Amino acid sequence: MARPQRSEEITKRIIDLIIDRAMPPGAPMPTEVSLMEDIGVSRNSVREAIKALQALGIVEIRHGHGTYVGKLSLDPLADGLTFRVLHGMTEDMRAMQEILEVRSALEDSLVRRVAA
């Protein structure tokens, strides 16, 4: 298994590749072999990074079909933030209000960008 820092670096390089190539949501990702060559890492490292990106919703793995750029969604971020708030919440409902305000602001911003 790759070291955490190395794994994060590989994940970031794949994200940069998606951005640099202006790959829209739903676009097929390069093959593992192509990513290995482009980034200069092992197949296991590429697979680890792809799994991490899948968990974040950045890529979508369609078994039997391949890996694709994920849809634009704030759901993974919102779900993670909600979990952290609920997990750490005692009697402070202010934290929940703040998380809802952040989600609303992010969604409003995303809607304006998509509409433009």
C-alpha positions as a LaTeX table, in Angstrom:
\begin{tabular}{lrrr}
\hline
Residue & $x$ (\AA) & $y$ (\AA) & $z$ (\AA) \\
\hline
Met1 & 0.00 & 0.00 & 0.00 \\
Ala2 & 1.24 & 3.49 & $-0.85$ \\
Arg3 & 2.20 & 5.83 & 1.97 \\
Pro4 & $-0.64$ & 8.25 & 2.82 \\
Gln5 & 1.30 & 11.27 & 1.54 \\
Arg6 & 2.20 & 9.48 & $-1.70$ \\
Ser7 & $-1.39$ & 8.29 & $-2.13$ \\
Glu8 & $-2.71$ & 11.85 & $-1.70$ \\
Glu9 & $-0.18$ & 13.08 & $-4.25$ \\
Ile10 & $-1.33$ & 10.50 & $-6.81$ \\
Thr11 & $-4.97$ & 11.36 & $-6.15$ \\
Lys12 & $-4.21$ & 15.06 & $-6.66$ \\
Arg13 & $-2.38$ & 14.32 & $-9.91$ \\
Ile14 & $-5.39$ & 12.43 & $-11.27$ \\
Ile15 & $-7.65$ & 15.36 & $-10.31$ \\
Asp16 & $-5.23$ & 17.72 & $-12.06$ \\
Leu17 & $-5.35$ & 15.49 & $-15.15$ \\
Ile18 & $-9.17$ & 15.67 & $-15.20$ \\
Ile19 & $-9.04$ & 19.47 & $-14.89$ \\
Asp20 & $-6.19$ & 19.96 & $-17.38$ \\
Arg21 & $-7.98$ & 17.87 & $-20.00$ \\
Ala22 & $-11.28$ & 19.68 & $-19.28$ \\
Met23 & $-13.05$ & 16.35 & $-18.90$ \\
Pro24 & $-16.78$ & 16.92 & $-18.32$ \\
Pro25 & $-18.93$ & 14.83 & $-15.97$ \\
Gly26 & $-19.65$ & 11.47 & $-17.58$ \\
Ala27 & $-16.48$ & 11.50 & $-19.70$ \\
Pro28 & $-14.58$ & 8.20 & $-19.72$ \\
Met29 & $-11.41$ & 8.24 & $-17.67$ \\
Pro30 & $-8.09$ & 7.12 & $-19.17$ \\
Thr31 & $-7.33$ & 3.43 & $-18.64$ \\
Glu32 & $-5.29$ & 2.28 & $-15.66$ \\
Val33 & $-2.35$ & 1.63 & $-17.98$ \\
Ser34 & $-2.59$ & 5.14 & $-19.41$ \\
Leu35 & $-2.77$ & 6.67 & $-15.92$ \\
Met36 & 0.21 & 4.55 & $-14.85$ \\
Glu37 & 2.23 & 5.92 & $-17.76$ \\
Asp38 & 1.03 & 9.53 & $-17.40$ \\
Ile39 & 1.68 & 9.67 & $-13.66$ \\
Gly40 & 4.56 & 7.21 & $-13.45$ \\
Val41 & 3.18 & 5.00 & $-10.68$ \\
Ser42 & 2.17 & 1.36 & $-10.20$ \\
Arg43 & $-1.22$ & $-0.14$ & $-11.01$ \\
Asn44 & $-1.97$ & $-0.62$ & $-7.30$ \\
Ser45 & $-1.28$ & 3.07 & $-6.65$ \\
Val46 & $-3.63$ & 4.07 & $-9.48$ \\
Arg47 & $-6.34$ & 1.74 & $-8.17$ \\
Glu48 & $-5.99$ & 3.13 & $-4.64$ \\
Ala49 & $-6.29$ & 6.69 & $-5.91$ \\
Ile50 & $-9.32$ & 5.84 & $-8.07$ \\
Lys51 & $-11.06$ & 4.27 & $-5.06$ \\
Ala52 & $-10.39$ & 7.41 & $-3.02$ \\
Leu53 & $-11.75$ & 9.57 & $-5.85$ \\
Gln54 & $-14.81$ & 7.34 & $-6.10$ \\
Ala55 & $-15.49$ & 7.84 & $-2.38$ \\
Leu56 & $-15.39$ & 11.60 & $-2.96$ \\
Gly57 & $-17.71$ & 11.36 & $-5.97$ \\
Ile58 & $-15.03$ & 12.70 & $-8.34$ \\
Val59 & $-15.07$ & 9.53 & $-10.42$ \\
Glu60 & $-17.70$ & 6.88 & $-10.94$ \\
Ile61 & $-16.83$ & 3.23 & $-11.46$ \\
Arg62 & $-19.31$ & 1.37 & $-13.65$ \\
His63 & $-18.47$ & $-2.29$ & $-13.28$ \\
Gly64 & $-18.05$ & $-3.90$ & $-16.66$ \\
His65 & $-17.96$ & $-0.53$ & $-18.41$ \\
Gly66 & $-15.08$ & 1.50 & $-16.97$ \\
Thr67 & $-14.39$ & 4.57 & $-14.90$ \\
Tyr68 & $-15.95$ & 7.95 & $-15.67$ \\
Val69 & $-15.68$ & 11.49 & $-14.39$ \\
Gly70 & $-18.30$ & 11.88 & $-11.67$ \\
Lys71 & $-21.27$ & 14.20 & $-11.74$ \\
Leu72 & $-20.93$ & 17.60 & $-10.11$ \\
Ser73 & $-22.40$ & 17.13 & $-6.65$ \\
Leu74 & $-21.85$ & 18.52 & $-3.21$ \\
Asp75 & $-23.53$ & 15.50 & $-1.61$ \\
Pro76 & $-20.30$ & 13.77 & $-0.50$ \\
Leu77 & $-19.08$ & 17.01 & 1.07 \\
Ala78 & $-22.42$ & 17.69 & 2.73 \\
Asp79 & $-22.73$ & 14.11 & 3.96 \\
Gly80 & $-19.23$ & 14.19 & 5.44 \\
Leu81 & $-19.78$ & 17.52 & 7.13 \\
Thr82 & $-23.16$ & 16.42 & 8.47 \\
Phe83 & $-21.65$ & 13.26 & 9.89 \\
Arg84 & $-18.89$ & 15.19 & 11.62 \\
Val85 & $-21.36$ & 17.63 & 13.12 \\
Leu86 & $-23.73$ & 14.91 & 14.31 \\
His87 & $-20.91$ & 12.77 & 15.62 \\
Gly88 & $-19.41$ & 15.59 & 17.65 \\
Met89 & $-22.68$ & 17.21 & 18.67 \\
Thr90 & $-23.66$ & 17.36 & 22.29 \\
Glu91 & $-26.23$ & 20.04 & 23.06 \\
Asp92 & $-24.94$ & 22.60 & 20.58 \\
Met93 & $-27.48$ & 22.96 & 17.77 \\
Arg94 & $-25.53$ & 25.96 & 16.45 \\
Ala95 & $-23.15$ & 23.57 & 14.70 \\
Met96 & $-26.03$ & 22.04 & 12.76 \\
Gln97 & $-27.28$ & 25.48 & 11.73 \\
Glu98 & $-23.79$ & 26.39 & 10.50 \\
Ile99 & $-23.47$ & 23.24 & 8.42 \\
Leu100 & $-26.83$ & 23.92 & 6.78 \\
Glu101 & $-25.78$ & 27.50 & 6.03 \\
Val102 & $-22.53$ & 26.31 & 4.44 \\
Arg103 & $-24.34$ & 23.72 & 2.33 \\
Ser104 & $-26.89$ & 26.30 & 1.19 \\
Ala105 & $-24.16$ & 28.77 & 0.22 \\
Leu106 & $-22.22$ & 26.10 & $-1.70$ \\
Glu107 & $-25.32$ & 24.87 & $-3.52$ \\
Asp108 & $-26.37$ & 28.43 & $-4.44$ \\
Ser109 & $-22.92$ & 29.13 & $-5.83$ \\
Leu110 & $-22.89$ & 25.89 & $-7.81$ \\
Val111 & $-26.34$ & 26.56 & $-9.27$ \\
Arg112 & $-25.26$ & 30.03 & $-10.44$ \\
Arg113 & $-22.14$ & 28.58 & $-12.11$ \\
Val114 & $-24.04$ & 25.81 & $-13.84$ \\
Ala115 & $-26.75$ & 28.22 & $-15.00$ \\
Ala116 & $-24.12$ & 30.55 & $-16.49$ \\
\hline
\end{tabular}
